[in-house]
Structures are given as C-alpha cells and as structure tokens.
Short mmCIF file of C-alpha atoms in Angstrom, two decimals:
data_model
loop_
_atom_site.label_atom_id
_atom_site.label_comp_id
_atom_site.label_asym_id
_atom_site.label_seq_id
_atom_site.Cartn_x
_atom_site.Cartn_y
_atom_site.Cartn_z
CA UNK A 160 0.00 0.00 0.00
CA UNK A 161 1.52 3.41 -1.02
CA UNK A 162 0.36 6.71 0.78
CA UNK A 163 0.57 10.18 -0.57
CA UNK A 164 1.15 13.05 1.43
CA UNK A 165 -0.91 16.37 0.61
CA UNK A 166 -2.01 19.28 1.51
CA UNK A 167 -5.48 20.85 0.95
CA UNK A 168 -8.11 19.18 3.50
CA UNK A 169 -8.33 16.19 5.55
CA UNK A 170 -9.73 13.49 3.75
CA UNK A 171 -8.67 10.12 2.30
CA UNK A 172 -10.08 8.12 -0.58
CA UNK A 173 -9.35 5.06 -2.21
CA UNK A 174 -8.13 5.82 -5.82
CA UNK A 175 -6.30 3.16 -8.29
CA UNK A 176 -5.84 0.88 -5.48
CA UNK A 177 -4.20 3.23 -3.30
CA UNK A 178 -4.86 5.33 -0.06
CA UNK A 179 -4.62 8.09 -0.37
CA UNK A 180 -5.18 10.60 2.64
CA UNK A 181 -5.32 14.50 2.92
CA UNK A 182 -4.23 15.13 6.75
CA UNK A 183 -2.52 18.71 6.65
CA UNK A 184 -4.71 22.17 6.41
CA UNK A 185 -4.25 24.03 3.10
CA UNK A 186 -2.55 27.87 3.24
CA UNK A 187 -5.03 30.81 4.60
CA UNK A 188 -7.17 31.62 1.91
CA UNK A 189 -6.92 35.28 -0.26
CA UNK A 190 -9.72 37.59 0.53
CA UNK A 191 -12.54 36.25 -2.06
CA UNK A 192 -16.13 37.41 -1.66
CA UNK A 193 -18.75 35.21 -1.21
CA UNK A 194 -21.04 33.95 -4.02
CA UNK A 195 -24.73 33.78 -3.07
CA UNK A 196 -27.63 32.53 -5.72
CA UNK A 197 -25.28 30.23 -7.86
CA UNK A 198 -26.92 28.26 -10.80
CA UNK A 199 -28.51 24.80 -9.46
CA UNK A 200 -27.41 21.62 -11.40
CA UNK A 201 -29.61 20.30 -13.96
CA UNK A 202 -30.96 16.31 -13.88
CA UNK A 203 -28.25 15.84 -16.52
CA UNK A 204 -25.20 17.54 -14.91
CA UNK A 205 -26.31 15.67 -11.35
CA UNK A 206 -26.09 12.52 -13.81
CA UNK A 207 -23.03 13.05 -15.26
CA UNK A 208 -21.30 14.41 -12.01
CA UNK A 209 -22.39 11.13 -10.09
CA UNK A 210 -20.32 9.18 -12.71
CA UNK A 211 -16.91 11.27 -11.45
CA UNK A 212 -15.22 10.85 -8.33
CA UNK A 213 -13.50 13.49 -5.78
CA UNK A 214 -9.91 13.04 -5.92
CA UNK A 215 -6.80 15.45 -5.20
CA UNK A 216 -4.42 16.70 -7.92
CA UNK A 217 -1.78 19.58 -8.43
CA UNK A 218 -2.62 22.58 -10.06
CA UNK A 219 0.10 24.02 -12.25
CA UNK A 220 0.70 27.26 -14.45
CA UNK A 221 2.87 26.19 -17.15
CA UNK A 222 5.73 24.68 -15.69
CA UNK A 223 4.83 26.58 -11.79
CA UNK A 224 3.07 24.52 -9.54
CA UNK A 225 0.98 26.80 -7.57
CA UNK A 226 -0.90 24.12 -5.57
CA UNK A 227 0.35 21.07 -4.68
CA UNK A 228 -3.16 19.50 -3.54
CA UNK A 229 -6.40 20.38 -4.58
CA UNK A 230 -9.90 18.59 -4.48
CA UNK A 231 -11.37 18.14 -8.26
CA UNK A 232 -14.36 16.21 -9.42
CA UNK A 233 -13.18 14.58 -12.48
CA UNK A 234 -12.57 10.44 -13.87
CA UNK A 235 -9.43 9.37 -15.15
CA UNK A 236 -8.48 5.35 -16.45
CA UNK A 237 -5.19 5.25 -15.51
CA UNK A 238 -3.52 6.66 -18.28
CA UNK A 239 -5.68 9.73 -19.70
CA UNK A 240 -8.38 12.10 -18.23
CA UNK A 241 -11.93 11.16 -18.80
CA UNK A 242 -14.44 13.54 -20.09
CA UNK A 243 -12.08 16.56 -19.05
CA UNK A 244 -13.75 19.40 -20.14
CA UNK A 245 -17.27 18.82 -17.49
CA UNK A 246 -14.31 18.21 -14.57
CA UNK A 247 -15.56 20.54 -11.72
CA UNK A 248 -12.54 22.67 -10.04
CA UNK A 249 -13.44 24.73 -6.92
CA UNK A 250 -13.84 28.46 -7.09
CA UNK A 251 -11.36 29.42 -4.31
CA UNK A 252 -8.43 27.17 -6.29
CA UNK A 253 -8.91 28.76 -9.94
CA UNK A 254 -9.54 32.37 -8.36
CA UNK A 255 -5.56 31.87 -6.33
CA UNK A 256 -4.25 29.89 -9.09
CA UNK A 257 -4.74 32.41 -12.31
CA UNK A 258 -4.40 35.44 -9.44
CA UNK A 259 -7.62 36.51 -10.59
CA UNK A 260 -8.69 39.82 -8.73
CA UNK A 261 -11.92 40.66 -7.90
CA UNK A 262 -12.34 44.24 -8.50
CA UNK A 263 -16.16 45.32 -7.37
CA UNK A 264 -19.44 44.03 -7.35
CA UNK A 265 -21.14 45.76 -10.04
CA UNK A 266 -24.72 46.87 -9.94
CA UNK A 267 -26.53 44.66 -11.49
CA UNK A 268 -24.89 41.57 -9.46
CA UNK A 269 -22.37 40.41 -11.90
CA UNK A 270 -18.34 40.40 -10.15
CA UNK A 271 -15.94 42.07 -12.12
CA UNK A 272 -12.69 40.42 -12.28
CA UNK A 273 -8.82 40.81 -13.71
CA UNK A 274 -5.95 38.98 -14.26
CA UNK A 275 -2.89 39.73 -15.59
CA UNK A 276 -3.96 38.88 -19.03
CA UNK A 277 -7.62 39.53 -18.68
CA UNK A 278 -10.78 41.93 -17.63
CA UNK A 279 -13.88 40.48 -17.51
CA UNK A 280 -17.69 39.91 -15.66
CA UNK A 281 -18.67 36.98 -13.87
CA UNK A 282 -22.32 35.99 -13.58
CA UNK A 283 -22.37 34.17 -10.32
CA UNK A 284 -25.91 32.91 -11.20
CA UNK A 285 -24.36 30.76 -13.76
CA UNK A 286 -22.04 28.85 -12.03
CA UNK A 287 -22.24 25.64 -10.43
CA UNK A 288 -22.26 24.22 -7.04
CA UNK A 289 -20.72 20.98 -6.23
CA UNK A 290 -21.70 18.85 -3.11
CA UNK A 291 -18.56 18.45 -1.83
CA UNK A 292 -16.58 20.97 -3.41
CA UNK A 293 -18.49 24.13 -3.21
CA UNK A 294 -18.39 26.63 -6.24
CA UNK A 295 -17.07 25.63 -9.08
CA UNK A 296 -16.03 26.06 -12.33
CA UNK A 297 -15.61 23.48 -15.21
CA UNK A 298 -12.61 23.22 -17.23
CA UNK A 299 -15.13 24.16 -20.31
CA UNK A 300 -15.51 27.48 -18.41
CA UNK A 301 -11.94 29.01 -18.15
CA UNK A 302 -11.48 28.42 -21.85
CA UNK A 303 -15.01 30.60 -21.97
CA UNK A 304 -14.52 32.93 -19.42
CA UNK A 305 -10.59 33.57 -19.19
CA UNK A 306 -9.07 32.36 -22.55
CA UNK A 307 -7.18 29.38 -20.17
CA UNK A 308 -6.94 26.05 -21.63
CA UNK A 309 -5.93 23.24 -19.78
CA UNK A 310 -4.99 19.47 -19.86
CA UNK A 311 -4.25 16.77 -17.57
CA UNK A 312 -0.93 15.30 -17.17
CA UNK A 313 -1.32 11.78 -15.89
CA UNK A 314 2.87 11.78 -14.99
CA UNK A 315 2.64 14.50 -12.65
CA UNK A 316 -1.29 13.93 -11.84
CA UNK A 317 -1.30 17.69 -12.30
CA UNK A 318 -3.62 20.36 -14.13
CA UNK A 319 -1.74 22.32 -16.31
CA UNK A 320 -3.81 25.87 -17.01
CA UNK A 321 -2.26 27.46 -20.37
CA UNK A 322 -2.24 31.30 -19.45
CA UNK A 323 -1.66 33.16 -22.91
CA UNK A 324 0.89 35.55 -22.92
CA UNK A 325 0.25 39.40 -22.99
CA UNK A 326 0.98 41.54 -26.48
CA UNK A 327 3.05 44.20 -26.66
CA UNK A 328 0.02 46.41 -26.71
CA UNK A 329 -0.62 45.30 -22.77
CA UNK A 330 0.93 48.13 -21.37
CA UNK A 331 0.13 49.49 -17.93
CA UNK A 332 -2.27 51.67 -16.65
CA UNK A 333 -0.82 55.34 -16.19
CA UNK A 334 -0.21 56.68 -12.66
CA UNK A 335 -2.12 59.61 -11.58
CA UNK A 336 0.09 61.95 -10.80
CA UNK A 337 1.29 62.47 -7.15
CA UNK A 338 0.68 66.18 -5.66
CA UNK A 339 3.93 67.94 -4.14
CA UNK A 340 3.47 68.36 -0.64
CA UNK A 341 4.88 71.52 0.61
CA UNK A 342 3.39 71.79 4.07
CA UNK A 343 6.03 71.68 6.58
CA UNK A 344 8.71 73.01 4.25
CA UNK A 345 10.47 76.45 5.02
CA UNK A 346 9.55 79.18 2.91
CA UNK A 347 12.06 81.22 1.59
CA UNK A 348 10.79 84.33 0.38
CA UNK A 349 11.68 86.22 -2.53
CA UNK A 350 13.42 89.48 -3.10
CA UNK A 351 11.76 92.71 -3.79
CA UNK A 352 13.61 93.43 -6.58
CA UNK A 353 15.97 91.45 -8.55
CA UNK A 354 17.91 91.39 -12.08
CA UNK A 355 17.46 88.20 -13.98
CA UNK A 356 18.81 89.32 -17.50
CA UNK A 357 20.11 92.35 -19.50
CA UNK A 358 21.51 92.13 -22.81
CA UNK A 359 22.94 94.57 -25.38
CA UNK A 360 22.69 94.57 -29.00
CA UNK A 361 24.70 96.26 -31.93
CA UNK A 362 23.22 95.64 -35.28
CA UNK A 363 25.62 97.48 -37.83
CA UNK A 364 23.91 97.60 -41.43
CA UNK A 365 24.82 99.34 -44.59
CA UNK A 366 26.60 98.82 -48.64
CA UNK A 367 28.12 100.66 -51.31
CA UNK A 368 25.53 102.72 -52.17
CA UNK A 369 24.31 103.07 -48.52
CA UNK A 370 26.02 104.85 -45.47
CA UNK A 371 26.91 102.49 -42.60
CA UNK A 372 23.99 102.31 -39.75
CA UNK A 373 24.54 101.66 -36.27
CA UNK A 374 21.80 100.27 -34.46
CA UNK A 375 21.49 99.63 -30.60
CA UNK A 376 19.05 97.51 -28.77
CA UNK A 377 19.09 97.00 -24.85
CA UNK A 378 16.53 95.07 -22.59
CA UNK A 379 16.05 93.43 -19.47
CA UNK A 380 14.20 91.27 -17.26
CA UNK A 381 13.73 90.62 -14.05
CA UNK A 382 11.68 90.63 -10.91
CA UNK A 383 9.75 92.88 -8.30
CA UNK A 384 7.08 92.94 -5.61
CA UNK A 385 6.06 89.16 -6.55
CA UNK A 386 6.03 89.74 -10.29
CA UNK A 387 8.15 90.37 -12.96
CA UNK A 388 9.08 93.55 -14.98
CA UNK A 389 10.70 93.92 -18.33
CA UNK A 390 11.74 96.72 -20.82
CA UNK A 391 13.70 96.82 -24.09
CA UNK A 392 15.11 100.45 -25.39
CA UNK A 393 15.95 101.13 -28.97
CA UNK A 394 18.11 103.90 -30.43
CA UNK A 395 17.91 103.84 -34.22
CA UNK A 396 21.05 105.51 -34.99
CA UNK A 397 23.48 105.00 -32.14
CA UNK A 398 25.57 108.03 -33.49
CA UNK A 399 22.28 110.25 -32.44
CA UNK A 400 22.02 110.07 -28.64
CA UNK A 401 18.26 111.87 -28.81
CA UNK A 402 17.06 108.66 -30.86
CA UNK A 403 17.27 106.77 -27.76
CA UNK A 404 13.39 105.74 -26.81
CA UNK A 405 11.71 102.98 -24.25
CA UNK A 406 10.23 100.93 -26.70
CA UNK A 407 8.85 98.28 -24.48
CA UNK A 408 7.79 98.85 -20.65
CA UNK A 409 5.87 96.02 -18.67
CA UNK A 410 4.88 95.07 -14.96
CA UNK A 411 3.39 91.65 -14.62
CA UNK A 412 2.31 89.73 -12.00
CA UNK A 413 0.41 86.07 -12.89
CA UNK A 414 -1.50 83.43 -10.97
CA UNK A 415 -3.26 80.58 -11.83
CA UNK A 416 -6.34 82.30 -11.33
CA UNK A 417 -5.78 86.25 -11.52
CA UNK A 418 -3.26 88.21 -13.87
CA UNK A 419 -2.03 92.29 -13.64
CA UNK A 420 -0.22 93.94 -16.65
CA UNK A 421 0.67 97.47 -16.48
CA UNK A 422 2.74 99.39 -18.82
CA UNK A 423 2.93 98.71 -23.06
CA UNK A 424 0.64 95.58 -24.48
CA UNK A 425 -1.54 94.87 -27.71
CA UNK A 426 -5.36 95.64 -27.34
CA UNK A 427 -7.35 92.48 -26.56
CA UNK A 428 -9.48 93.78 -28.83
CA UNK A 429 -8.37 93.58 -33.02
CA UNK A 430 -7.34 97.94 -32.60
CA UNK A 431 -7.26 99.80 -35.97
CA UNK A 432 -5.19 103.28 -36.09
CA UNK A 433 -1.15 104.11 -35.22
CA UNK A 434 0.23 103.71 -32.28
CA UNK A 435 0.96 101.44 -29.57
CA UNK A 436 -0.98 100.57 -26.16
CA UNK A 437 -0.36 101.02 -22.70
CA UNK A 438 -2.61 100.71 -19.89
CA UNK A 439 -3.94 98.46 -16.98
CA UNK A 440 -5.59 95.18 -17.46
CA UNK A 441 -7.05 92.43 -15.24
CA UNK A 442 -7.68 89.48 -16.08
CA UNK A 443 -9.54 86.71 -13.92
CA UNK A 444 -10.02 83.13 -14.58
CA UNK A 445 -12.23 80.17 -13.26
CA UNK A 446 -11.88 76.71 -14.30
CA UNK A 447 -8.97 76.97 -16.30
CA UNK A 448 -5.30 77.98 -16.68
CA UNK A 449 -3.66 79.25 -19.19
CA UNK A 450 -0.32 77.53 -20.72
CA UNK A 451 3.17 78.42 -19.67
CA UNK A 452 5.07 81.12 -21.86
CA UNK A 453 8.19 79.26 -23.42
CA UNK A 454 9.56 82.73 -24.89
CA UNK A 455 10.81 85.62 -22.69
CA UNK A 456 9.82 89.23 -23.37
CA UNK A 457 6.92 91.05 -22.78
CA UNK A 458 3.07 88.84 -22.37
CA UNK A 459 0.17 89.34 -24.11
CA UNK A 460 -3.13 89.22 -22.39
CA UNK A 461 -4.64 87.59 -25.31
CA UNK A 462 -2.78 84.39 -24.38
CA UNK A 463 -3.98 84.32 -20.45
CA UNK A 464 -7.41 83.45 -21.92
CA UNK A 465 -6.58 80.72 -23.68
CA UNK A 466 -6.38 77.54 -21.94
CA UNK A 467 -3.55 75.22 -21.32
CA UNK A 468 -6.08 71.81 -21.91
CA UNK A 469 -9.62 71.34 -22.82
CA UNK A 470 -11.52 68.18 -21.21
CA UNK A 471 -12.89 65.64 -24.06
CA UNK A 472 -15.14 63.10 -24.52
CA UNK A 473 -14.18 60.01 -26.49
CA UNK A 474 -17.20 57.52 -26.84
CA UNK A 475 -18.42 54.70 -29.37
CA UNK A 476 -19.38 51.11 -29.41
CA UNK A 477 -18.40 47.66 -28.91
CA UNK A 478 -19.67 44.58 -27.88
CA UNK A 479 -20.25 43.36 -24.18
CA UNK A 480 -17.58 42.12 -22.47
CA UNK A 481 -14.97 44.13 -24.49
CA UNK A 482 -12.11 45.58 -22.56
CA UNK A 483 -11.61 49.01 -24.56
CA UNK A 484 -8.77 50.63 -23.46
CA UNK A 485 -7.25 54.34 -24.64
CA UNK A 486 -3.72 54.86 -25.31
CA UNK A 487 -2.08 58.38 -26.30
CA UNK A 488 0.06 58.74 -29.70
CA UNK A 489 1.53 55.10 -30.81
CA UNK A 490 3.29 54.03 -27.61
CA UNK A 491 1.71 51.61 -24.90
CA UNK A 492 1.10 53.72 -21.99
CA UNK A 493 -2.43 53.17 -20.62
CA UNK A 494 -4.34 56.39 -20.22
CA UNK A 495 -7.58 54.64 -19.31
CA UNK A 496 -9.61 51.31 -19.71
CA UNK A 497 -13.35 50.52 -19.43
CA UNK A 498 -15.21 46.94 -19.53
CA UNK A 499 -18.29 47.14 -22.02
CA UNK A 500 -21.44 46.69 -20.13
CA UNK A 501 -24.99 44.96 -21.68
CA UNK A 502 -25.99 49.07 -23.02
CA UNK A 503 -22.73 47.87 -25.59
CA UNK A 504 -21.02 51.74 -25.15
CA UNK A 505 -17.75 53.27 -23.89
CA UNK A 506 -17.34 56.29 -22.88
CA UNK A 507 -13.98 58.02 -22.03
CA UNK A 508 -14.86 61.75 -19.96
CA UNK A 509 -12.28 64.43 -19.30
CA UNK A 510 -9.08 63.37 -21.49
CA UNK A 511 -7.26 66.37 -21.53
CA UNK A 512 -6.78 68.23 -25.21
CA UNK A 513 -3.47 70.07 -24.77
CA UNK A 514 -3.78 73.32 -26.47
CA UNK A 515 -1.46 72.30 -29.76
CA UNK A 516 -2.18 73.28 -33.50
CA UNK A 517 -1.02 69.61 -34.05
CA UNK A 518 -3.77 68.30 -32.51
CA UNK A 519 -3.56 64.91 -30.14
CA UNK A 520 -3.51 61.40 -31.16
CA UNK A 521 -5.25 58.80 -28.84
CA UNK A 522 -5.48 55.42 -30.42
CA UNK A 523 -9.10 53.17 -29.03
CA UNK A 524 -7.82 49.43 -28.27
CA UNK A 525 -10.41 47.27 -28.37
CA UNK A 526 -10.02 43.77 -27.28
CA UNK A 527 -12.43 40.78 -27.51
CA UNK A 528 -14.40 38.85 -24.00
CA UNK A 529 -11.52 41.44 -22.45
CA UNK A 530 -8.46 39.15 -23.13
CA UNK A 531 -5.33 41.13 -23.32
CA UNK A 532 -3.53 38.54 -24.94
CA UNK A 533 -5.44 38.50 -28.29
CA UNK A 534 -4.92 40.79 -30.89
CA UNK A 535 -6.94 44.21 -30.21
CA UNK A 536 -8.62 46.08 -32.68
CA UNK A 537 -7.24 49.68 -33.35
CA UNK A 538 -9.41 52.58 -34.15
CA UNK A 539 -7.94 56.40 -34.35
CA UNK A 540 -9.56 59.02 -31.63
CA UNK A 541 -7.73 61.83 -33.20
CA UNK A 542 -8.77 66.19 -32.40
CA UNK A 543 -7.47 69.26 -32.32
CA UNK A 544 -8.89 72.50 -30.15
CA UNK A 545 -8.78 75.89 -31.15
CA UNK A 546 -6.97 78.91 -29.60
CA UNK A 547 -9.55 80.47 -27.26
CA UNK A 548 -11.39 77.29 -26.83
CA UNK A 549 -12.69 76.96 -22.60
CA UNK A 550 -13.34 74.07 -20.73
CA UNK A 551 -17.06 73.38 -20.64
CA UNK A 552 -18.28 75.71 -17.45
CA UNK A 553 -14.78 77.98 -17.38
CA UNK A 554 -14.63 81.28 -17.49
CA UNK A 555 -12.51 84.59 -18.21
CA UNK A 556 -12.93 87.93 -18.09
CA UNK A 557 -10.93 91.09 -19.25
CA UNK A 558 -10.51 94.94 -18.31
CA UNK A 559 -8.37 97.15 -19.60
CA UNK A 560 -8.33 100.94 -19.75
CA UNK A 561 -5.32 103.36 -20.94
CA UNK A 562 -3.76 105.70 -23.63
CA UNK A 563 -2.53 105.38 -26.77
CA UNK A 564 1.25 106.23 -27.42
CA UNK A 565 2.93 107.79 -30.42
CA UNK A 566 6.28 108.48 -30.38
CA UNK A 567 8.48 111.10 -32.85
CA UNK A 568 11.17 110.46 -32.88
CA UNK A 569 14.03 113.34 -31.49
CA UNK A 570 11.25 114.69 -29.25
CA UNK A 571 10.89 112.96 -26.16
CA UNK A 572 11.85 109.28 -24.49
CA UNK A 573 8.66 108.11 -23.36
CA UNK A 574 6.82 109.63 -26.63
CA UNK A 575 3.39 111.19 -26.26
CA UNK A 576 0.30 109.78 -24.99
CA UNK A 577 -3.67 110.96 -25.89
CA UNK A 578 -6.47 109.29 -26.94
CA UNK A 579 -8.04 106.98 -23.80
CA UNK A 580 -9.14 103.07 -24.95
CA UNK A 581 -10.56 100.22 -23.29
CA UNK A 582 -12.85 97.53 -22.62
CA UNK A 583 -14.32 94.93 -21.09
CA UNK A 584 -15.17 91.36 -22.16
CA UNK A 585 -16.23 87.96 -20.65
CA UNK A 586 -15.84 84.25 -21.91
CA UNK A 587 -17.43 81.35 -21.72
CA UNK A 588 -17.14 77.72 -22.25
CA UNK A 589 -20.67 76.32 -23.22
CA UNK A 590 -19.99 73.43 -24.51
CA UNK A 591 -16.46 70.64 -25.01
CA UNK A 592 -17.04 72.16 -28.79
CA UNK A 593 -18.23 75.99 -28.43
CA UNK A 594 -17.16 78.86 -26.46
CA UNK A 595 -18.59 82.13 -26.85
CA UNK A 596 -17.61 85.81 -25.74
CA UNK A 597 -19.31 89.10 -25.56
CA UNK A 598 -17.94 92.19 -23.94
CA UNK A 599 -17.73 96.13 -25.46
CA UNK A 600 -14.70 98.53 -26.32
CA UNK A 601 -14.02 102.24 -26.45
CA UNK A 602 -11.50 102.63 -29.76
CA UNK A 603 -12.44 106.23 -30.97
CA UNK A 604 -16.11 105.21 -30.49
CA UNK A 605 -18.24 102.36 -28.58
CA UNK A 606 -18.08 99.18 -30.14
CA UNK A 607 -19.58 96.00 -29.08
CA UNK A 608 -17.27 92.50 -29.46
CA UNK A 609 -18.88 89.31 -30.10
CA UNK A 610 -16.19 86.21 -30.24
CA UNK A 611 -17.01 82.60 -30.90
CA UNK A 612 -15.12 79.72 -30.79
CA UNK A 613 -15.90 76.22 -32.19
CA UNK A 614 -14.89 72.66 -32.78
CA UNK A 615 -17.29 70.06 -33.96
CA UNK A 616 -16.59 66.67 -33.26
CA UNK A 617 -17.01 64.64 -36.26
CA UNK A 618 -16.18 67.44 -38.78
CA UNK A 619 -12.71 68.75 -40.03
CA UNK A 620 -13.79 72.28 -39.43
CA UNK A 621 -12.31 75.09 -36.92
CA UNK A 622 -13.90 78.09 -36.61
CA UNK A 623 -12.52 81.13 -34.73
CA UNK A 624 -14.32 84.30 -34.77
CA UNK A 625 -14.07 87.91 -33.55
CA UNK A 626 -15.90 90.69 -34.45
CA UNK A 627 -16.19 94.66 -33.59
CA UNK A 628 -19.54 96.39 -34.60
CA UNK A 629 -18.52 99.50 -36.92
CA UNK A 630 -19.09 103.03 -37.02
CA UNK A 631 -21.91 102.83 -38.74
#
C-alpha cells in the first residue's frame, strides 16, 4: 500500500488501489467574496457528475506549480483524463491559481474580475455548485470565461492551465500623478527686486551705395514685488544720442487664477489706427489655466485666456464584455480602460486636449471577451482645439483701460500719450465644442465684441471668430 502526502483538507479516498489521505490544512485563503444565488445543477449535470469521483491533484501554471493538492471532481483510467472538459474545479483554487482579482461588485450583481492577461464579468448565477466541493467552475468554463486552456498530465497527476501571454500592446495603466506636498517646508521668500537678464545689441547695417547704420538695442528682465518687470530700449542711430526711446515697458504679475499687466501691451481687442498701447488690465479666470510662456519678453493678455487643456469626450461602441482601453500617440502607456457593459457603449470623460495646433492622437484598443492577450482592434480618436477654446463651465474675463502712445522720434523718451481706450469682455465655455464671448470697447467710439469659438466633433472644421460692430 503506497500513501501520498498532501495538503489541501483532511480526507482520504481510495483511488487506483491506493490510499490516499489529505491530513494537513491548506494555506489561509486570499480575501474572495462570497457567491450567493449560484446556478442549481440540472438532472443531466447531477447525472453526469455522479459518474466522477473526488480526488486530489496539483494545479500548475505552465511549468509553476501553484498548488500542490487540490480537491477536483473529475474520472481518469489510468492513463488519460476522462471527459475533461465537465471536470468541476473549486472556485477558491482557480480564483488563487490564475491570481484573478476581484475588483467590485457591479450593480446589477455580476463580479468584475482581472488577471494579468484579462478583464472580464462573472455571472455568479451561472455557475455551479458541487456537493462536496463548493463553487465551481468546469474546465469548459476558463477556456469561456478567461481564454485558459488546460490538460491533464497523468505523470505529474497535475492540471496544467495554459495562461496566454500578454501583447506588446498590454501596457500598464498610467499613474495619476502624485501632488507635491509643501506643508512643513520652510519658505524662503523672494526678493523685492531682482535682475534676472540684461543684454545689449549692436546691429551694424549698410553697402556701397548706402552709409553704414549703427543700431542699438538693450533690454532686461527681471523681478519685483512678486512679479516680474521687463523693458527693451531702442536707439535707431546709435551716433544720435536723442534717438534713444523705451520701446517696451511692462509690470506683470500672474496666478493661476488672476493676472495684472501694467505698462505697453496689444489691445485684446483687433485695434485699428497708429500707435501702440499702454494701460492696466485684469484678467480673472475660473476653471482653467492658461499655458506656460516658453519665450521671454513682454506677455500678451490675449494668451492668459486661452487655456492650457480642454476636457474631451471620447465615446463609441463595442460589444459586451470588451475591454476598450485608450492609449495616447503610438506608444503603450495606458491612459484609461473601461469593460463594455450589456448598453454595448464606452465612454472616455475628461481626457485632456493640450492646447497644440497639431492636434492629439489617442489610439481606441479594443479587445475581444476582455483578453489582453489576443490581438486588439485599433481605431484612431484623433482632435485638435482651437486657440480660445474653454473648458465646458470655465470662465474669463478682461478689463483694460489706458492711452494710446505715439512716439516722434528726437522729441521725447517716453513719446506722447492721448487718446483713452478700453474695454471689457467675458468668456465662456458652453460646450467641449463651443465657447462664446461678448464684452464692449471704447476705440475712438463704442463698439460692441462678439467672439465665438468652435470645434465640432465629427467634422474637419475650426472656426474662430471675432468681431467689432462698426461706425456705422
């Protein structure tokens, strides 16, 4: 007589003419929910499970054995299994062995579970109860459910589950990304006034039919009373000190939220006549910020309205059960991934639009009973967003008020200033598509502004509008 030593349960059973006997306790078992309301054998499946017996086998992955002892309902003649695909495996054993995870419990009952290699739902209605083993699942039923196939080898008196291996197009899910904490942290504050920059610039032009030009240009930048200030002087002919002017004068101080600019800018407004602008604006967001200046010099308030990203919506269809999943440009990084309920639609909310004229480039992976080890189908989620475009519910609004400045040249450094302009406008995002503006100006005369800004989805059309009533 020839024992075998296991470990699952304690039990022993007399199988091909030996005893064999289950006498330590199993490992503790991973956190898996409970399954209430599983399907009730039919007359048939009571038949055909009387005809197998309980006995214990391993359970491998591949060439890993990740259970050396496990209970199985199943019939074997001594040298190949028996009717292997109706062989009942417990729940708790399949669940550790392919790490399945269960995620949630979704609304309307069914478990939603992932693997490595797989996303998909689980009607607990449907599967079976055994006697003595609990909840089970056939061998029929992780080729259905999980894409696992499986054999029996008689040698090792093993299952051997097949796990497919993942594409290249598996890639993981991106990490949200972690706030800085600063609380704690010493704060160091600025200077009240500070150089950052100056630079000097000679330009010397001229030819044989032209006198010889010298041509001097000096700015600089730097900080003051938590802003920033910059100026850039020109003198025309550096041979004629009274040509020296302040071309450029700015104070600017930016949040996310609020913006000041005093000194020379461009009109927000499209200005007609000579001259150039100086003045005091405010600017004050909600919902939105505006994207970071890469160039230095002075800042045009026509940019702070503009924002950095708009939220989109990427949506469509696919069958239930499909694991869609959205990846940017034509790398692998997962930006999100959603399990196609019984309504058949997906529906991706908030991917953020970066404010480009090149547009952004998602790619829609779309793979089958949510295996990520078979080939996914590839659809394009390509759009674009035009300047001025708002987040649906954002807002902006503008004031400005100052003088126009025209300079003559030999007369004076700062040049003369008449003539008062300004305005006020506001901006709205009504839609992920349309965003709309009103506001009025003073240029010479009252005007009123209108500005619109839209982006259907499904059309290659931008259209970016701003308009000034006339004098007439």
């Amino acid at each position: 007589m020839q024992f075998r030593l296991l470990t699952s349960t304690r039990k022993c059973l007399l199988a091909a003419n030996a005893l064999i006997c289950q006498i330590t306790i199993a490992p503790a078992k991973a956190d898996i929910p409970a399954i209430s309301n599983p399907q009730t054998p039919t007359t048939a499946q009571l038949a055909k499970d009387s005809e197998f017996k309980v006995f214990p086998v391993g359970l491998n992955v591949g060439n890993r054995n990740v259970n050396p002892s496990v209970l199985v309902r199943g019939q074997e003649d001594g040298s190949e299994a028996v009717d292997f695909e109706n062989w009942l495996l417990p729940y708790d054993a399949v669940i550790q062995g392919l790490k399945l995870n269960i995620i949630t419990t979704l609304p309307d009952g069914q478990l939603k579970v992932r693997s490595p290699g797989v996303m998909t739902r689980i009607d607990p209605t449907k599967l079976r109860t055994d006697s003595e083993l609990g909840l089970v699942f056939t061998i029929q039923d992780l080729q259905n459910l999980f894409g696992v196939t499986a054999k029996f080898d008689i040698n090792e008196y093993a299952i051997v589950l097949d796990v497919p291996r993942l594409d290249r197009f598996s890639g993981k899910l991106a990490e949200t990304e972690t706030p800085i904490q600063l609380e704690g942290l010493p704060h160091v504050a600025p200077q009240k006034f500070s150089i950052a920059a100056i630079e000097q610039k000679v330009n010397v032009s001229g030819s044989a039919s032209r006198a010889t030009n010298y041509r001097d240009d000096f700015l600089g930048v730097g900080s003051a009373f938590s802003g920033s200030w910059f100026f850039r002087t020109a003198q025309p002919n550096l041979e004629n000190p009274q040509t020296w002017n302040i071309a450029e004068a700015q104070f600017l101080r930016q949040t996310n939220s609020t913006d000041y600019f005093v000194g020379s800018q461009p009109t927000f407004w499209q200005a007609q006549g000579t001259g150039d602008y100086w003045d005091f604006t405010s600017i004050q967001r909600r919902g939105f910020v505006p994207p970071q200046p890469f160039s230095g010099g002075s800042s045009d308030p026509r940019q702070r309205l503009q924002a950095d990203s708009i939220g989109r919506t990427i949506s469509g269809k696919a069958e239930p059960g499909t694991l869609v999943r959205l990846v940017q440009g034509f790398g692998a990084r997962v930006i999100a991934e959603i399990l196609v309920d019984s309504s058949g639609i997906y529906r991706f909310e908030n991917i953020k639009s970066q404010n480009q004229f090149l547009g952004n480039n998602y790619r829609i992976l779309l793979y089958p009973q949510g295996r990520l080890t078979a080939q996914p189908e590839i659809q394009e989620a390509t759009f674009s967003t035009v300047l001025g475009q708002l987040p649906t519910g954002a807002s902006g609004l503008i004031v400005s008020g100052g003088l126009r400045r025209d300079f003559v040249e030999n007369q004076s450094l700062l040049g003369n200033f008449s003539d008062f302009r300004g305005g006020i406008a506001g901006r709205w995002g009504s839609s992920e598509n349309l965003t709309v503006g009103l506001g009025g100006v003073y240029n010479e005369s009252a005007r009123a502004l209108a500005e619109l800004f839209w982006r259907p989805g499904k059309l290659p059309l931008q259209v970016a509008v701003s308009a000034l009533t006339g004098n007439k």
